[in-house]
Short mmCIF file of C-alpha atoms in Angstrom, two decimals:
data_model
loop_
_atom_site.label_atom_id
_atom_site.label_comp_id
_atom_site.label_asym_id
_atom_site.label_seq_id
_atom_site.Cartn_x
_atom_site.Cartn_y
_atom_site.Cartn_z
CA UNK A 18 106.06 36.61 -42.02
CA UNK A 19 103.68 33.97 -41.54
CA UNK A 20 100.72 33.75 -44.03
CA UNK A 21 97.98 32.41 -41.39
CA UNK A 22 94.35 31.95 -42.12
CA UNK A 23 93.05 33.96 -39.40
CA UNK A 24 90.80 37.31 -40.26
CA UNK A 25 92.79 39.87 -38.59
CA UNK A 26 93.39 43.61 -37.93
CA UNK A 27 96.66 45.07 -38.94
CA UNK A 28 99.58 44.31 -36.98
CA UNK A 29 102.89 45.39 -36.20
CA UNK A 30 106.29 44.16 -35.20
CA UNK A 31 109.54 46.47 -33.41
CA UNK A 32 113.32 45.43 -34.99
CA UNK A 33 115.89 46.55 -32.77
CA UNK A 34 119.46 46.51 -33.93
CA UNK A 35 121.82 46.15 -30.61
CA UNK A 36 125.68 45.75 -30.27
CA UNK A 37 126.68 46.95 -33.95
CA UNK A 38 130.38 46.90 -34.54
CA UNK A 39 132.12 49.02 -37.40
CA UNK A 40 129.68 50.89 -38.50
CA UNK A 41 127.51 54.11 -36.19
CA UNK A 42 124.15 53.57 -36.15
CA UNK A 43 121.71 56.65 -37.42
CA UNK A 44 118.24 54.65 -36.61
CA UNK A 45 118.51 51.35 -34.50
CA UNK A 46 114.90 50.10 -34.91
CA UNK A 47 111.91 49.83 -36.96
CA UNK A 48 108.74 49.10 -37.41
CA UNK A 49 106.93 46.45 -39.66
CA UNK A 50 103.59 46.44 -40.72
CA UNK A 51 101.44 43.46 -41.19
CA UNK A 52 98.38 43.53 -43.27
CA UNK A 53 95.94 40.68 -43.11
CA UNK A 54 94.95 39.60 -46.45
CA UNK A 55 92.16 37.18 -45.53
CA UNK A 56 88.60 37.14 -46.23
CA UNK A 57 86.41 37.55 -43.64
CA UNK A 58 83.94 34.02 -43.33
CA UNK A 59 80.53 34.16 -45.05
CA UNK A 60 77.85 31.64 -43.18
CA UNK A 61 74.99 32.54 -45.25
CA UNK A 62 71.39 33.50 -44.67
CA UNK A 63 68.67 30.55 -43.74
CA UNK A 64 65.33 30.66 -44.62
CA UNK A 65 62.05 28.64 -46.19
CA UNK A 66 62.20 27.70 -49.62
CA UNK A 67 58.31 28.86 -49.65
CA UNK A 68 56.14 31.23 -47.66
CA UNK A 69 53.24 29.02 -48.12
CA UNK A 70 51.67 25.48 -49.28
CA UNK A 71 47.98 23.92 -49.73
CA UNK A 72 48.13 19.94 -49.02
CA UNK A 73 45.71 17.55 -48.58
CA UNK A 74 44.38 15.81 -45.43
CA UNK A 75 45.53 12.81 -46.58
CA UNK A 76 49.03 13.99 -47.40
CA UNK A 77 51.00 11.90 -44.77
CA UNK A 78 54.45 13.56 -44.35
CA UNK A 79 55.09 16.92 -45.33
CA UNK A 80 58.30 17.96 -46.36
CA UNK A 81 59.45 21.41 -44.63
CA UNK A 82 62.37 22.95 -46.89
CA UNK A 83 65.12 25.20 -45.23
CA UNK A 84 67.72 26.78 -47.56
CA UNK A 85 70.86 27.98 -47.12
CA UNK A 86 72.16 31.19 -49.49
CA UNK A 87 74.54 33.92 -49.70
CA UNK A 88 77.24 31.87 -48.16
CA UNK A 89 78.62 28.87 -46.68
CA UNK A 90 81.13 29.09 -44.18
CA UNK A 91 81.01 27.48 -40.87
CA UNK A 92 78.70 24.72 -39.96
CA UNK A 93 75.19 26.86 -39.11
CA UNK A 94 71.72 25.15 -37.54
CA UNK A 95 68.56 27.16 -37.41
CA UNK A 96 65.17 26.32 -35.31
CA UNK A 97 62.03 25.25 -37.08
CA UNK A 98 59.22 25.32 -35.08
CA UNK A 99 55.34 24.54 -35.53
CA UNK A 100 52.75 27.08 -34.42
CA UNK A 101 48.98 26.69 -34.33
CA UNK A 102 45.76 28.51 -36.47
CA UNK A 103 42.77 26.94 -36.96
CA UNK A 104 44.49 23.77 -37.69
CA UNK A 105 45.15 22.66 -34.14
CA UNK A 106 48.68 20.32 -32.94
CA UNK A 107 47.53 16.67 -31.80
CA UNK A 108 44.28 16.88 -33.90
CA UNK A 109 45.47 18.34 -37.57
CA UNK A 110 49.35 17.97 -37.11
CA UNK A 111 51.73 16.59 -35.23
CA UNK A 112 53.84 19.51 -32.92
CA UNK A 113 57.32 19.80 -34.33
CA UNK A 114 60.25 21.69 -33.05
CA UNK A 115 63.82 21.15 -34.65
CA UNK A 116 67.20 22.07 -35.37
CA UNK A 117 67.96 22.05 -39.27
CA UNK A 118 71.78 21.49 -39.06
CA UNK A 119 74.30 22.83 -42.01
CA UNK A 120 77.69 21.70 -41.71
CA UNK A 121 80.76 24.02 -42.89
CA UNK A 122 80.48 24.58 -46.56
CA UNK A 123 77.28 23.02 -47.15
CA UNK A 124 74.69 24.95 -48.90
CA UNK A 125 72.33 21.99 -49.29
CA UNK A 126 68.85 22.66 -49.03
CA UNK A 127 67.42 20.35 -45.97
CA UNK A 128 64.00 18.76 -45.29
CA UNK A 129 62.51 18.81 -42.12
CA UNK A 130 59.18 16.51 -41.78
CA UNK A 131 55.65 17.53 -40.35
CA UNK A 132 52.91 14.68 -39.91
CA UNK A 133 49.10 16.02 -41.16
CA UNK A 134 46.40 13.87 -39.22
CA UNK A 135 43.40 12.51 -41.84
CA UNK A 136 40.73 12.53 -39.64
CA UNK A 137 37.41 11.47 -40.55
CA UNK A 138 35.53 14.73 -39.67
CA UNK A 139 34.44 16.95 -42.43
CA UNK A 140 36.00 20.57 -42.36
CA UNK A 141 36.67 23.88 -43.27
CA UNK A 142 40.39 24.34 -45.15
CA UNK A 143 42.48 24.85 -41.64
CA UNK A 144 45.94 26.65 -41.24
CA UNK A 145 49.23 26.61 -39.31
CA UNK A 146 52.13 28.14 -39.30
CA UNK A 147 55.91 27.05 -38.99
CA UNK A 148 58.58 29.58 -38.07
CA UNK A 149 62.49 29.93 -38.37
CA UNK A 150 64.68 31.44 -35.74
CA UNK A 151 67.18 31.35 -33.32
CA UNK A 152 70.03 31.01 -36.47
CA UNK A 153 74.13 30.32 -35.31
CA UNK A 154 77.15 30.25 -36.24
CA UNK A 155 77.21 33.77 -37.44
CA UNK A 156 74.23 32.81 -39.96
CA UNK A 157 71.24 35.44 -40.81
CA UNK A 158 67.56 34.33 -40.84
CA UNK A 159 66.21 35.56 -43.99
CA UNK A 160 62.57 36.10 -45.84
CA UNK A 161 60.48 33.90 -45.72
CA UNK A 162 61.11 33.26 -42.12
CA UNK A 163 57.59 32.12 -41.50
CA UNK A 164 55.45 29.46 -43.68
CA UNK A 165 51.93 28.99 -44.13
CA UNK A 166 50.32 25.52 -44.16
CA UNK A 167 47.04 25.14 -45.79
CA UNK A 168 45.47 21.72 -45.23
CA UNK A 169 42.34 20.74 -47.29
CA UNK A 170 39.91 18.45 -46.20
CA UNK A 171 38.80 15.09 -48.34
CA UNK A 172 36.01 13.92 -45.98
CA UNK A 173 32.12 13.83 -47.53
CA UNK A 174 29.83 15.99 -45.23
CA UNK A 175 27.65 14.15 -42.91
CA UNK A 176 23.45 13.05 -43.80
CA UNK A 177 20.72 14.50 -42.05
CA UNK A 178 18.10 12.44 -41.12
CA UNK A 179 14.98 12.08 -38.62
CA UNK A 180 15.53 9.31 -36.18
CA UNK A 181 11.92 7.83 -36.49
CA UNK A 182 9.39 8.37 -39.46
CA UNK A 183 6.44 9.36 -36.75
CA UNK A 184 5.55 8.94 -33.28
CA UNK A 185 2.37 9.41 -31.44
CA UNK A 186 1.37 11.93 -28.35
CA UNK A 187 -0.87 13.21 -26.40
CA UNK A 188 -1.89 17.04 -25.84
CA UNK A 189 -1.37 16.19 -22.13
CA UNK A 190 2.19 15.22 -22.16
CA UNK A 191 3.24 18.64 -22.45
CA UNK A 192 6.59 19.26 -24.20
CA UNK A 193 7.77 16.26 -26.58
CA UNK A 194 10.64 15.74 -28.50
CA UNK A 195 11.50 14.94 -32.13
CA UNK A 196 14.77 14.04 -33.21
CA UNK A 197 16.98 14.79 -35.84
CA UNK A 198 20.53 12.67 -36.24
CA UNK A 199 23.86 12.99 -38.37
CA UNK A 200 25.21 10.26 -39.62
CA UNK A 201 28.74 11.34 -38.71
CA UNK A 202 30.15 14.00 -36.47
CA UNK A 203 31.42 17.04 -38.26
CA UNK A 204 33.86 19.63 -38.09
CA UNK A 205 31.77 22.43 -39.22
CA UNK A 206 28.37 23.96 -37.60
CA UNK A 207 25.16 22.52 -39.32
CA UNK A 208 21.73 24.16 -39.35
CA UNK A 209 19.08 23.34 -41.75
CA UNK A 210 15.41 24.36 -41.76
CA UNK A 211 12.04 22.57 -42.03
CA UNK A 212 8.44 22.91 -43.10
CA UNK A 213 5.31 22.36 -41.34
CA UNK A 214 2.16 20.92 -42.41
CA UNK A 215 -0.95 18.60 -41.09
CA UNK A 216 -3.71 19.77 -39.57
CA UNK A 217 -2.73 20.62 -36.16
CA UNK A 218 -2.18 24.49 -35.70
CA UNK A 219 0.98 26.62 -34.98
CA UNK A 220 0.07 28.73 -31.78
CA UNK A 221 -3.35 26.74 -31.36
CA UNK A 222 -1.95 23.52 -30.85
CA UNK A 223 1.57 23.34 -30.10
CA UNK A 224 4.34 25.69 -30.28
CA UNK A 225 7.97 25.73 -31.13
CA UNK A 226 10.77 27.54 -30.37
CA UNK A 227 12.45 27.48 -33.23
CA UNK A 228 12.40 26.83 -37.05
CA UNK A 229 15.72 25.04 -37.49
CA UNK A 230 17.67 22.16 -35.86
CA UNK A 231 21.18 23.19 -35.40
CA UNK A 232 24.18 21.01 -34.68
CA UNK A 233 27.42 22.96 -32.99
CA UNK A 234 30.95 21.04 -34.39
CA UNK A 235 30.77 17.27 -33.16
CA UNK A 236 27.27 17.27 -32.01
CA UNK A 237 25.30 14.38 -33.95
CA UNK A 238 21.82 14.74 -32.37
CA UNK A 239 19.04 17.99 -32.36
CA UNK A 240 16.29 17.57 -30.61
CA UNK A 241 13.03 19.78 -31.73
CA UNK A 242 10.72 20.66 -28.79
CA UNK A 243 7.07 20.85 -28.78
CA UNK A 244 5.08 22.35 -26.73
CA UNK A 245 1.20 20.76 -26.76
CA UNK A 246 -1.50 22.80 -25.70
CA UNK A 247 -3.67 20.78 -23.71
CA UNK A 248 -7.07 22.28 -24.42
CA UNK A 249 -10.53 21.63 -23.47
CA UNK A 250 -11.96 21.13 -27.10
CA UNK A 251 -13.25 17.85 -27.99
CA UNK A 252 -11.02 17.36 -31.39
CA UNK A 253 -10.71 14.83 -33.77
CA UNK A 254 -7.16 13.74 -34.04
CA UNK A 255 -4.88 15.97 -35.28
CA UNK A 256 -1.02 15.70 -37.25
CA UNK A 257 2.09 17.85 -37.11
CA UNK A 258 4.53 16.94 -40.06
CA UNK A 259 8.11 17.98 -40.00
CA UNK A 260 9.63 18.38 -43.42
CA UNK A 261 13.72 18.80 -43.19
CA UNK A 262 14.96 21.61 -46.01
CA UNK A 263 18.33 21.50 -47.75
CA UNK A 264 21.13 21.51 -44.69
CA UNK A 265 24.05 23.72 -44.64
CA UNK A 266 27.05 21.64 -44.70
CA UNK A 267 25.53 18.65 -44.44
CA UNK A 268 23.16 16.09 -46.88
CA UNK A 269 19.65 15.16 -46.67
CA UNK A 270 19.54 11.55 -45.49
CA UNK A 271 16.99 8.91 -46.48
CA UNK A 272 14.33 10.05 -43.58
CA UNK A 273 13.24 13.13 -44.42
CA UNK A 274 10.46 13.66 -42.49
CA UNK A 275 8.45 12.63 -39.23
#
């Protein structure tokens, strides 16, 4: 009987006994059993060492570990693969899709590499997501199968700032503008309000259709529309001043008012 390596079911073999001389024969065959008395292969179960990980913008590389337990026979290879959340691929990350390779009896733990982007906008904490599937060689994909990638942003907010400290108009130019600047685009919305004073008159005047300047994610410039009334009252001259209030996710910036 050969003593093989193979994982197999039971088997069986015939002997026949033919041409027997001197002796009668009562039974002339018979059969042998074989039973196998190898253990079946174990590849293992892959997964992510961690469901989740906070890094900095400014991290660089980030190591991805895949783990290998429960088993390690047969070379196995699993598929790591980058998925987006509010972090976005080509802006926050580089895409990444990859085969993390064990060979036979290696129960290693392997590194795969994703590249985080430090951009110079400042942001909210953004997410994506890496997943693990699409396991061989007999191998299981265990928990965690998906990770979690927090990245945190190390970029000061931008300054808000009028672009002029005053200007000069007449009440028959109609609607004029006054603008407000960042110093830096941003990655988050910006609104901040201001305060009026002078001695020109809300609703009298000039009107405005708004309180606030607002500035949607990568915008730099707000411009605040007036509307002059262009009465018939002889008037001395009058002023409009524009006081900026605390911004929301931005700083105030040297010019504060026009």
């Amino acid at each position: 009987i050969i003593d093989d390596t193979l994982v197999e079911d039971q088997e069986s073999v015939r002997v026949r006994m033919s041409d027997v001389v001197g002796a009668e024969v009562d039974e002339d065959q018979a059969d042998v059993y074989i039973h196998d008395n190898d253990e079946p292969p174990v590849p293992g179960t892959l997964q992510f060492a961690v469901s989740s990980v906070e890094v900095g913008e400014n991290v660089g590389m980030l190591g991805i570990e895949v783990t290998r337990s429960g088993g390690s026979d047969g070379a196995v290879s699993a598929l790591v693969r980058t998925r987006n959340g509010s972090a976005r691929s080509g802006s926050d990350y580089l895409p990444l899709e990859t085969r993390v390779n064990f060979a036979d009896g290696d129960a290693a733990t392997k590194t795969v590499f994703v590249s985080i982007t430090d951009d110079a906008l400042d942001e909210d904490v953004e997410q994506f997501e890496l997943t693990l599937t699409g396991a061989d060689g007999g191998a299981n994909i265990g928990d965690p199968d998906l990770m979690r990638v927090s990245i945190v942003d190390n970029d000061d907010p931008p300054a808000l700032s009028f672009v002029q400290a005053s200007s000069i108009a007449s009440e028959a130019d109609g609607i004029v503008h006054v603008i407000a600047r960042l110093s830096a685009p941003s990655g988050r919305a910006i609104y901040a309000l201001y305060s009026l004073a002078g001695t020109a008159e809300l609703g009298v005047d000039y009107g405005l259709a708004s309180d606030r300047v607002y500035f949607a994610p990568g915008a730099t410039e707000h411009a605040i529309d007036i509307a002059l009334v262009d009465d018939t009252r002889v008037e001395a001259d009058e002023t409009l001043i524009f006081s900026l209030q605390t911004p929301e996710n931005a700083t105030l910036g040297e010019q504060r008012t026009h």
